[in-house]
Amino acid sequence: MTARIRGDAEALVALENEWGAHNYHPLDVVVERGKGPWLYDVNGTRYLDCLSAYSAVNQGHCHPRILAAMHEQASRVTLTSRAFRNEQLPLFCQELARFCGMDAVLPMNTGAEAVETAIKAARRWGYRVKGIPEGCAEIIVCENNFHGRTTTIIGFSSEPSYRDGFGPFTPGFVTVPFADAGAIEAAITPNSCAVLLEPIQCEAGILIPPAGYLADVAAVCRRNGILLLADEIQTGLGRTGRRFACDHESVKPDAYILGKALSGGCYPVSAFVTRQEVMDVFDPGSHGSTYGGNPLGCAIARAALAVIEEEQLAERSAELGGWFLEQLRTIRHSRIREIRGRGLLVGIELTVAARPFCEALMHHGLLCKETHDRVVRLAPPLVIDRDDLAWAVTQIRHAFEEMA
Ligand SMILES: *Cc1c(COP(=O)(O)O)cnc(C)c1O
């Protein structure tokens, strides 16, 4: 049975629909393998990956250096739990802290867990360092945020489909409009402990705040003695043309929340990275994860970070992204409302639903995903070269030419 279905795209789609939960609406392409920016389906058709698993695969699919580290570590030891120490964790913490210009690292697995870690850290810091009365801490978040799918995190989402039927929700979050530093300042009370935000709102449709916003938010946080927690899970690690999206405004947050490309798509690795004073709120027993900081994940993440630095992926993203944006802006079509981007993180906002356009792009050999209905996100692996990017522009141009 399995042997007959392998390689049969239609049968595999039917099987997944029958046996899997229907919590996604994927394009019906059944991927079999990937290399660099390219994906191949079960029929051998090649596609340029313009999603990069939501920027988890900045280093490209199956990067040889990351694979080598993964194989090497997998044959030694993969999981010790934090009940014992392992050889990889200390090096991972040191290398990531240095990469971030921070003091300490707390490793987790998924992005949502790293966000949860940041929330716990900020609350405890609020009680123990700032002196907020127990149970009263408030965290300021932005409208249209995306920070993951745990029950606490969706509780402060403004997306009805993320929340519907999943309450009651965790209290202690105050929502303000995005891209308005004044709104943050106005929302601060003596019980505020932190602002949690994405420097660019990706899931909301690649919303880039006006210049000066992040610097203003950082100043507001400093002035009011509260923490700035930057969720750079999708924007960090080179995606926007700098190491972190906060770097575009020379902003150093109090903490980075990282995931996705931290492992180059090879394994779930996330981290909360912060200053000593903040990390010190965690003592033995206060937080943990069975897989967090496991030697396999740490070895993979160390290689993934080394690839970002040595292959200068942030610089590549800045250079190629600028060129890509310029090329895309030469496409004229009445359905295009705006084309915006920073580095190789680009959004094409349409005046109509983006899903049919993504399906059209798939038929032209480009895989991408609509975000927030009307925006097509284009975020290829940062290892892509200019020829492949030029090919993408041609395909996008053709897809628009065919569009009513
Ligand atoms: C993807 C993402 C998350 C959640 O990461 P998971 O690994 O899916 O839990 C959180 N914040 C941002 C900005 C993200 O893009």
Coordinates of N, CA, C and O in Angstrom, one line a residue, residues 28-195:
D28 N -1.4 22.2 -3.1 CA -1.3 20.8 -3.4 C -0.1 20.4 -4.1 O -0.1 19.8 -5.2
V29 N 1.1 20.8 -3.6 CA 2.3 20.3 -4.1 C 2.9 19.4 -3.1 O 3.0 19.7 -1.9
V30 N 3.3 18.2 -3.5 CA 3.9 17.3 -2.6 C 5.4 17.2 -2.7 O 5.9 16.6 -3.7
V31 N 6.1 17.8 -1.8 CA 7.5 17.9 -1.9 C 8.2 16.6 -1.5 O 7.9 16.0 -0.5
E32 N 9.2 16.3 -2.3 CA 10.0 15.1 -2.0 C 11.4 15.4 -1.5 O 12.0 14.8 -0.7
R33 N 12.0 16.5 -2.1 CA 13.4 16.9 -1.7 C 13.7 18.3 -2.0 O 12.9 19.0 -2.7
G34 N 14.7 18.8 -1.4 CA 15.1 20.2 -1.6 C 16.6 20.4 -1.6 O 17.3 19.6 -1.0
K35 N 17.1 21.4 -2.3 CA 18.5 21.7 -2.4 C 18.6 23.2 -2.6 O 18.1 23.8 -3.6
G36 N 19.3 23.9 -1.7 CA 19.4 25.3 -1.8 C 18.1 26.0 -1.9 O 17.2 25.7 -1.0
P37 N 17.8 26.9 -2.8 CA 16.5 27.5 -2.9 C 15.4 26.7 -3.6 O 14.3 27.1 -3.8
W38 N 15.8 25.5 -4.1 CA 14.9 24.7 -4.9 C 14.2 23.6 -4.2 O 14.8 22.9 -3.3
L39 N 13.0 23.3 -4.5 CA 12.2 22.2 -4.0 C 11.8 21.3 -5.2 O 11.5 21.9 -6.3
Y40 N 11.7 20.0 -5.0 CA 11.3 19.1 -6.1 C 10.1 18.3 -5.6 O 10.1 17.8 -4.4
D41 N 9.0 18.2 -6.4 CA 7.9 17.4 -5.9 C 8.0 15.9 -6.3 O 9.0 15.6 -6.9
V42 N 7.0 15.1 -6.0 CA 7.1 13.7 -6.2 C 7.2 13.3 -7.7 O 7.6 12.2 -8.0
N43 N 6.8 14.3 -8.5 CA 6.9 14.0 -10.0 C 8.2 14.5 -10.6 O 8.4 14.4 -11.8
G44 N 9.1 15.0 -9.7 CA 10.4 15.6 -10.2 C 10.3 17.0 -10.7 O 11.3 17.5 -11.2
T45 N 9.1 17.6 -10.6 CA 9.0 19.0 -11.0 C 9.7 19.9 -10.0 O 9.6 19.7 -8.8
R46 N 10.4 20.9 -10.6 CA 11.3 21.8 -9.7 C 10.5 23.1 -9.4 O 9.9 23.7 -10.3
Y47 N 10.6 23.6 -8.2 CA 10.0 24.9 -7.8 C 11.0 25.7 -7.1 O 11.8 25.2 -6.3
L48 N 11.0 27.0 -7.3 CA 11.8 27.9 -6.5 C 11.0 28.2 -5.2 O 9.8 28.6 -5.3
D49 N 11.6 27.9 -4.1 CA 10.9 28.1 -2.8 C 11.0 29.6 -2.4 O 12.0 30.1 -2.1
C50 N 9.9 30.3 -2.5 CA 9.8 31.7 -2.2 C 9.2 31.9 -0.8 O 8.7 33.0 -0.5
L51 N 9.1 30.9 0.0 CA 8.5 31.0 1.3 C 9.6 30.7 2.4 O 9.7 31.3 3.4
S52 N 10.5 29.7 2.0 CA 11.6 29.3 2.9 C 11.0 28.9 4.3 O 11.6 29.2 5.3
A53 N 9.9 28.2 4.3 CA 9.3 27.7 5.5 C 9.2 28.9 6.5 O 9.6 28.8 7.7
Y54 N 8.6 30.0 6.0 CA 8.4 31.2 6.9 C 9.8 31.7 7.4 O 9.9 32.1 8.6
S55 N 10.8 31.6 6.5 CA 12.2 32.1 6.9 C 12.9 31.2 7.8 O 13.9 31.6 8.4
A56 N 12.5 29.9 7.9 CA 13.3 29.0 8.7 C 14.4 28.5 7.9 O 15.4 28.0 8.4
V57 N 14.3 28.5 6.6 CA 15.3 27.9 5.7 C 16.1 29.1 5.0 O 16.4 29.0 3.8
N58 N 16.5 30.1 5.8 CA 17.3 31.2 5.2 C 18.6 30.6 4.6 O 19.1 31.2 3.6
Q59 N 19.2 29.6 5.2 CA 20.4 29.0 4.7 C 20.2 28.1 3.5 O 21.2 27.5 3.0
G60 N 19.0 27.9 3.0 CA 18.7 27.0 1.9 C 18.5 25.6 2.4 O 18.9 25.2 3.5
H61 N 17.8 24.8 1.5 CA 17.4 23.5 1.9 C 18.6 22.6 2.0 O 19.5 22.6 1.1
C62 N 18.7 21.8 3.0 CA 19.7 20.7 3.1 C 21.1 21.3 3.0 O 22.0 20.8 2.2
H63 N 21.4 22.4 3.6 CA 22.8 23.0 3.5 C 23.8 22.0 4.0 O 23.7 21.4 5.0
P64 N 24.8 21.7 3.1 CA 25.8 20.6 3.4 C 26.5 20.8 4.7 O 26.7 19.8 5.4
R65 N 26.8 22.0 5.1 CA 27.5 22.2 6.4 C 26.6 21.8 7.6 O 27.1 21.2 8.6
I66 N 25.4 22.2 7.5 CA 24.4 22.0 8.6 C 24.1 20.4 8.6 O 24.1 19.8 9.7
L67 N 24.0 19.8 7.4 CA 23.7 18.4 7.4 C 24.9 17.6 8.0 O 24.7 16.7 8.7
A68 N 26.1 18.1 7.7 CA 27.3 17.4 8.2 C 27.3 17.4 9.7 O 27.6 16.4 10.4
A69 N 27.0 18.6 10.3 CA 27.0 18.8 11.7 C 25.9 17.9 12.3 O 26.0 17.3 13.4
M70 N 24.8 17.8 11.6 CA 23.6 17.0 12.1 C 24.0 15.5 12.1 O 23.8 14.8 13.1
H71 N 24.5 15.1 11.0 CA 24.9 13.6 10.9 C 26.0 13.3 12.0 O 25.8 12.3 12.7
E72 N 26.9 14.2 12.1 CA 28.0 13.9 13.0 C 27.5 13.8 14.5 O 27.8 12.9 15.2
Q73 N 26.7 14.8 14.8 CA 26.2 14.8 16.2 C 25.2 13.7 16.4 O 25.1 13.1 17.5
A74 N 24.4 13.4 15.4 CA 23.3 12.3 15.5 C 24.0 11.0 15.8 O 23.4 10.1 16.5
S75 N 25.2 10.8 15.3 CA 25.8 9.5 15.6 C 26.6 9.4 16.9 O 27.1 8.4 17.3
R76 N 26.6 10.6 17.6 CA 27.3 10.6 18.9 C 26.2 10.4 20.0 O 26.1 9.4 20.7
V77 N 25.5 11.6 20.2 CA 24.4 11.6 21.2 C 23.4 12.7 20.8 O 23.8 13.7 20.3
T78 N 22.1 12.4 21.0 CA 21.1 13.4 20.5 C 20.4 14.1 21.6 O 20.0 15.2 21.5
L79 N 20.2 13.3 22.7 CA 19.3 13.9 23.8 C 19.8 13.5 25.2 O 20.0 12.3 25.4
T80 N 20.1 14.4 26.0 CA 20.5 14.0 27.4 C 19.5 14.5 28.4 O 19.5 14.0 29.5
S81 N 18.6 15.4 28.0 CA 17.8 16.2 28.9 C 18.7 17.1 29.7 O 19.9 16.9 29.8
R82 N 18.1 18.1 30.3 CA 18.9 19.1 31.1 C 19.2 18.6 32.5 O 19.9 19.3 33.3
A83 N 18.8 17.3 32.8 CA 19.2 16.7 34.0 C 20.7 16.5 34.1 O 21.3 16.4 35.1
F84 N 21.3 16.3 32.9 CA 22.7 16.2 32.7 C 23.2 17.3 31.8 O 22.4 17.9 31.1
R85 N 24.5 17.6 31.8 CA 25.1 18.6 30.9 C 25.5 17.9 29.6 O 25.6 16.7 29.6
N86 N 25.6 18.6 28.6 CA 26.1 18.1 27.3 C 27.1 19.0 26.7 O 27.2 20.2 27.1
E87 N 27.9 18.4 25.8 CA 29.1 19.1 25.3 C 28.8 20.2 24.3 O 29.6 21.2 24.2
Q88 N 27.6 20.2 23.7 CA 27.2 21.2 22.7 C 26.6 22.5 23.3 O 26.8 23.6 22.8
L89 N 25.8 22.3 24.4 CA 25.0 23.4 24.9 C 25.9 24.6 25.3 O 25.5 25.8 24.9
P90 N 27.0 24.5 26.0 CA 27.8 25.6 26.4 C 28.3 26.4 25.2 O 28.2 27.7 25.2
L91 N 28.7 25.7 24.1 CA 29.2 26.4 23.0 C 28.1 27.1 22.2 O 28.3 28.2 21.7
F92 N 27.0 26.4 22.1 CA 25.8 27.1 21.5 C 25.5 28.4 22.2 O 25.3 29.4 21.5
C93 N 25.4 28.3 23.5 CA 25.0 29.5 24.3 C 26.0 30.6 24.0 O 25.6 31.8 23.8
Q94 N 27.3 30.3 24.1 CA 28.3 31.3 23.9 C 28.2 31.9 22.5 O 28.2 33.2 22.4
E95 N 28.1 31.1 21.5 CA 28.2 31.6 20.2 C 26.9 32.4 19.8 O 27.0 33.4 19.2
L96 N 25.8 32.0 20.3 CA 24.5 32.7 20.0 C 24.5 34.0 20.8 O 24.1 35.1 20.3
A97 N 25.0 34.0 22.1 CA 25.0 35.3 22.9 C 25.9 36.3 22.2 O 25.5 37.4 22.0
R98 N 27.1 35.8 21.7 CA 28.0 36.7 21.0 C 27.4 37.2 19.7 O 27.5 38.4 19.4
F99 N 26.8 36.3 19.0 CA 26.1 36.7 17.7 C 25.1 37.9 18.0 O 24.9 38.8 17.2
C100 N 24.4 37.8 19.1 CA 23.4 38.7 19.5 C 23.9 40.0 20.2 O 23.1 40.9 20.5
G101 N 25.1 39.9 20.7 CA 25.6 41.0 21.6 C 24.9 41.0 22.9 O 24.6 42.0 23.5
M102 N 24.6 39.8 23.4 CA 23.8 39.7 24.6 C 24.7 38.8 25.6 O 25.7 38.4 25.3
D103 N 24.1 38.7 26.8 CA 24.9 38.0 27.9 C 24.5 36.5 28.0 O 25.4 35.7 28.5
A104 N 23.3 36.1 27.8 CA 22.9 34.8 28.1 C 21.7 34.3 27.2 O 20.9 35.0 26.7
V105 N 21.7 32.9 27.1 CA 20.8 32.2 26.2 C 20.0 31.2 27.0 O 20.5 30.5 27.8
L106 N 18.7 31.1 26.7 CA 17.8 30.0 27.2 C 17.2 29.3 26.0 O 16.4 29.9 25.3
P107 N 17.7 28.1 25.7 CA 17.2 27.4 24.5 C 15.9 26.7 24.7 O 15.7 26.1 25.8
M108 N 15.0 26.8 23.7 CA 13.8 26.0 23.7 C 13.7 25.4 22.3 O 14.7 25.2 21.7
N109 N 12.5 25.0 21.9 CA 12.4 24.3 20.6 C 11.7 25.0 19.5 O 12.2 25.4 18.5
T110 N 10.4 25.3 19.8 CA 9.6 26.1 18.8 C 9.6 27.6 19.2 O 9.9 28.0 20.3
G111 N 9.3 28.4 18.2 CA 9.2 29.8 18.4 C 8.2 30.2 19.5 O 8.5 31.0 20.3
A112 N 7.1 29.6 19.5 CA 6.1 29.9 20.5 C 6.6 29.7 21.9 O 6.3 30.4 22.8
E113 N 7.4 28.6 22.1 CA 8.0 28.3 23.4 C 9.0 29.4 23.8 O 9.1 29.8 25.0
A114 N 9.7 30.0 22.8 CA 10.6 31.0 23.1 C 9.9 32.3 23.5 O 10.3 33.0 24.4
V115 N 8.7 32.5 22.8 CA 7.9 33.7 23.2 C 7.3 33.5 24.6 O 7.4 34.4 25.4
E116 N 6.9 32.3 24.9 CA 6.4 32.0 26.3 C 7.5 32.2 27.3 O 7.2 32.8 28.4
T117 N 8.7 31.9 27.0 CA 9.9 32.1 27.8 C 10.1 33.6 28.1 O 10.3 34.0 29.3
A118 N 9.9 34.3 27.0 CA 10.1 35.8 27.2 C 9.0 36.4 28.1 O 9.3 37.3 28.9
I119 N 7.8 35.9 27.9 CA 6.7 36.4 28.7 C 6.9 36.0 30.2 O 6.8 36.9 31.1
K120 N 7.4 34.8 30.5 CA 7.7 34.4 31.9 C 8.8 35.3 32.4 O 8.8 35.8 33.6
A121 N 9.9 35.5 31.6 CA 11.0 36.3 32.1 C 10.6 37.7 32.4 O 10.9 38.3 33.5
A122 N 9.8 38.3 31.5 CA 9.4 39.7 31.7 C 8.5 39.8 32.9 O 8.6 40.8 33.7
R123 N 7.6 38.9 33.1 CA 6.7 39.0 34.3 C 7.6 38.9 35.6 O 7.4 39.7 36.5
R124 N 8.4 37.9 35.7 CA 9.2 37.7 36.9 C 10.1 38.9 37.1 O 10.3 39.3 38.2
W125 N 10.7 39.4 36.0 CA 11.6 40.6 36.1 C 10.7 41.8 36.7 O 11.2 42.5 37.5
G126 N 9.5 41.9 36.2 CA 8.6 42.9 36.7 C 8.3 42.8 38.2 O 8.3 43.8 38.9
Y127 N 8.1 41.6 38.7 CA 7.9 41.4 40.1 C 9.1 41.6 40.9 O 9.1 42.3 41.9
R128 N 10.2 41.0 40.5 CA 11.4 40.9 41.4 C 12.3 42.1 41.2 O 13.0 42.4 42.2
V129 N 12.4 42.7 40.0 CA 13.3 43.8 39.8 C 12.6 45.1 39.9 O 13.0 46.0 40.6
K130 N 11.5 45.2 39.2 CA 10.7 46.4 39.1 C 9.8 46.7 40.3 O 9.4 47.8 40.6
G131 N 9.4 45.6 41.0 CA 8.6 45.7 42.2 C 7.1 45.8 41.9 O 6.3 46.4 42.7
I132 N 6.6 45.3 40.8 CA 5.2 45.2 40.5 C 4.5 44.3 41.5 O 5.1 43.2 41.8
P133 N 3.3 44.6 42.0 CA 2.6 43.7 42.9 C 2.3 42.4 42.2 O 1.9 42.4 41.1
E134 N 2.5 41.3 42.9 CA 2.3 39.9 42.4 C 1.0 39.8 41.7 O 0.0 40.2 42.2
G135 N 1.0 39.2 40.5 CA -0.2 38.9 39.8 C -0.7 40.1 39.0 O -1.8 40.0 38.3
C136 N 0.0 41.2 39.0 CA -0.5 42.4 38.3 C 0.2 42.8 37.0 O -0.1 43.8 36.4
A137 N 1.3 42.1 36.7 CA 2.1 42.5 35.6 C 1.4 42.6 34.2 O 0.6 41.7 33.9
E138 N 1.7 43.6 33.5 CA 1.1 43.8 32.2 C 2.2 43.9 31.1 O 3.2 44.5 31.3
I139 N 1.9 43.2 30.0 CA 2.8 43.3 28.8 C 2.0 43.9 27.7 O 0.8 43.6 27.4
I140 N 2.6 44.9 27.0 CA 2.0 45.6 25.9 C 2.4 44.9 24.6 O 3.5 44.7 24.4
V141 N 1.3 44.6 23.8 CA 1.5 44.0 22.5 C 0.9 44.8 21.4 O 0.1 45.7 21.8
C142 N 1.1 44.5 20.2 CA 0.6 45.3 19.1 C -0.5 44.5 18.4 O -0.5 43.3 18.2
E143 N -1.5 45.3 17.8 CA -2.5 44.8 17.0 C -1.9 44.0 15.8 O -0.9 44.4 15.3
N144 N -2.6 43.0 15.4 CA -2.3 42.2 14.3 C -0.9 41.5 14.5 O -0.3 41.1 13.5
N145 N -0.6 41.3 15.7 CA 0.7 40.5 16.0 C 0.6 39.1 15.6 O -0.5 38.5 15.5
F146 N 1.7 38.5 15.4 CA 1.8 37.0 15.4 C 3.0 36.6 16.2 O 4.1 36.8 15.9
H147 N 2.7 35.8 17.3 CA 3.8 35.3 18.1 C 3.7 33.8 18.4 O 4.4 33.3 19.2
G148 N 2.8 33.2 17.7 CA 2.7 31.7 17.8 C 1.3 31.3 18.2 O 0.3 32.1 18.2
R149 N 1.2 30.0 18.6 CA -0.2 29.4 18.7 C -0.5 28.8 20.1 O -1.4 28.0 20.2
T150 N 0.3 29.1 21.1 CA -0.1 28.5 22.4 C -1.4 29.3 22.9 O -1.7 30.4 22.4
T151 N -2.0 28.7 23.9 CA -3.3 29.4 24.4 C -3.0 30.8 25.0 O -3.8 31.7 24.8
T152 N -1.8 30.9 25.6 CA -1.5 32.3 26.2 C -1.3 33.3 25.0 O -1.9 34.4 25.0
I153 N -0.6 32.8 24.0 CA -0.2 33.7 22.9 C -1.4 34.1 22.0 O -1.6 35.3 21.7
I154 N -2.3 33.1 21.7 CA -3.4 33.5 20.9 C -4.4 34.4 21.7 O -5.2 35.1 21.0
G155 N -4.3 34.3 23.0 CA -5.2 35.2 23.8 C -5.0 36.6 23.5 O -5.9 37.4 23.7
F156 N -3.8 37.1 23.0 CA -3.6 38.5 22.7 C -3.4 38.7 21.2 O -2.9 39.7 20.7
S157 N -3.9 37.7 20.4 CA -4.0 37.9 18.9 C -5.2 38.7 18.6 O -6.2 38.6 19.3
S158 N -5.1 39.4 17.5 CA -6.4 40.1 17.0 C -7.0 39.4 15.8 O -7.9 39.9 15.2
E159 N -6.5 38.2 15.6 CA -7.1 37.4 14.4 C -8.2 36.4 15.0 O -7.9 35.5 15.7
P160 N -9.4 36.7 14.6 CA -10.5 35.9 15.1 C -10.3 34.3 14.9 O -10.6 33.5 15.8
S161 N -9.8 34.0 13.7 CA -9.7 32.5 13.4 C -8.6 31.9 14.3 O -8.7 30.6 14.5
Y162 N -7.7 32.6 14.9 CA -6.7 32.0 15.8 C -7.3 31.8 17.2 O -6.8 31.0 17.9
R163 N -8.3 32.6 17.5 CA -8.9 32.6 18.9 C -10.2 31.8 19.1 O -10.4 31.3 20.1
D164 N -10.9 31.8 18.0 CA -12.3 31.3 18.1 C -12.4 29.9 18.7 O -11.9 29.0 18.2
G165 N -13.1 29.9 19.8 CA -13.4 28.6 20.4 C -12.3 28.1 21.4 O -12.3 27.0 21.8
F166 N -11.2 28.9 21.6 CA -10.1 28.4 22.4 C -9.9 29.1 23.7 O -9.0 28.9 24.4
G167 N -10.9 30.0 24.1 CA -10.8 30.7 25.4 C -11.2 29.8 26.5 O -11.5 28.6 26.3
P168 N -11.1 30.2 27.8 CA -10.7 31.5 28.2 C -9.2 31.8 28.1 O -8.4 30.8 28.0
F169 N -8.9 33.0 28.0 CA -7.5 33.4 27.7 C -6.8 34.0 28.9 O -7.4 34.4 29.9
T170 N -5.4 34.0 28.8 CA -4.6 34.5 29.9 C -4.7 36.0 30.0 O -4.5 36.7 29.0
P171 N -5.0 36.6 31.2 CA -5.0 38.0 31.3 C -3.6 38.6 31.4 O -2.6 37.9 31.4
G172 N -3.5 40.0 31.4 CA -2.2 40.6 31.6 C -1.6 41.1 30.3 O -0.4 41.5 30.3
F173 N -2.4 41.2 29.2 CA -1.8 41.8 27.9 C -2.7 42.9 27.5 O -3.9 42.9 27.6
V174 N -2.0 44.0 27.1 CA -2.7 45.2 26.6 C -2.3 45.4 25.2 O -1.1 45.4 24.9
T175 N -3.3 45.6 24.3 CA -3.0 45.7 22.9 C -3.1 47.2 22.5 O -4.0 47.9 22.8
V176 N -2.1 47.6 21.7 CA -2.1 49.0 21.1 C -1.9 48.8 19.6 O -1.4 47.8 19.1
P177 N -2.2 49.9 18.8 CA -1.9 49.8 17.4 C -0.4 49.7 17.1 O 0.4 50.2 17.8
F178 N -0.1 49.0 16.0 CA 1.3 48.8 15.6 C 1.8 50.1 14.9 O 0.9 50.9 14.4
A179 N 3.0 50.3 15.0 CA 3.7 51.5 14.3 C 3.3 52.8 14.9 O 3.2 53.8 14.3
D180 N 3.0 52.8 16.2 CA 2.6 54.0 16.9 C 3.2 54.0 18.3 O 2.7 53.4 19.3
A181 N 4.4 54.7 18.4 CA 5.1 54.6 19.7 C 4.4 55.4 20.8 O 4.5 55.1 22.0
G182 N 3.7 56.4 20.4 CA 2.9 57.2 21.3 C 1.8 56.4 22.0 O 1.5 56.5 23.2
A183 N 1.2 55.4 21.2 CA 0.2 54.6 21.8 C 0.8 53.6 22.9 O 0.1 53.3 23.9
I184 N 2.0 53.2 22.7 CA 2.7 52.4 23.7 C 2.9 53.2 24.9 O 2.6 52.8 26.0
E185 N 3.4 54.4 24.8 CA 3.7 55.3 25.9 C 2.4 55.5 26.7 O 2.4 55.5 27.9
A186 N 1.3 55.8 26.0 CA 0.0 56.0 26.6 C -0.5 54.8 27.4 O -1.3 54.9 28.3
A187 N -0.1 53.6 26.9 CA -0.6 52.4 27.5 C 0.2 52.0 28.8 O -0.2 51.1 29.5
I188 N 1.3 52.6 29.0 CA 2.2 52.2 30.1 C 1.5 52.6 31.4 O 1.1 53.7 31.6
T189 N 1.5 51.6 32.4 CA 1.1 51.9 33.7 C 2.2 51.5 34.7 O 3.2 50.9 34.3
P190 N 2.0 51.8 36.0 CA 3.1 51.3 36.9 C 3.2 49.8 36.9 O 4.3 49.3 37.4
N191 N 2.2 49.1 36.4 CA 2.3 47.6 36.3 C 2.9 47.1 35.0 O 3.0 45.8 34.9
S192 N 3.2 47.9 34.1 CA 3.8 47.5 32.8 C 5.2 46.9 33.1 O 6.0 47.5 33.8
C193 N 5.5 45.7 32.5 CA 6.8 45.2 32.6 C 7.5 45.1 31.3 O 8.8 45.1 31.2
A194 N 6.8 45.1 30.2 CA 7.5 44.9 28.9 C 6.6 45.3 27.7 O 5.3 45.3 27.8
V195 N 7.2 45.5 26.6 CA 6.6 45.6 25.3 C 7.1 44.5 24.5 O 8.3 44.2 24.4

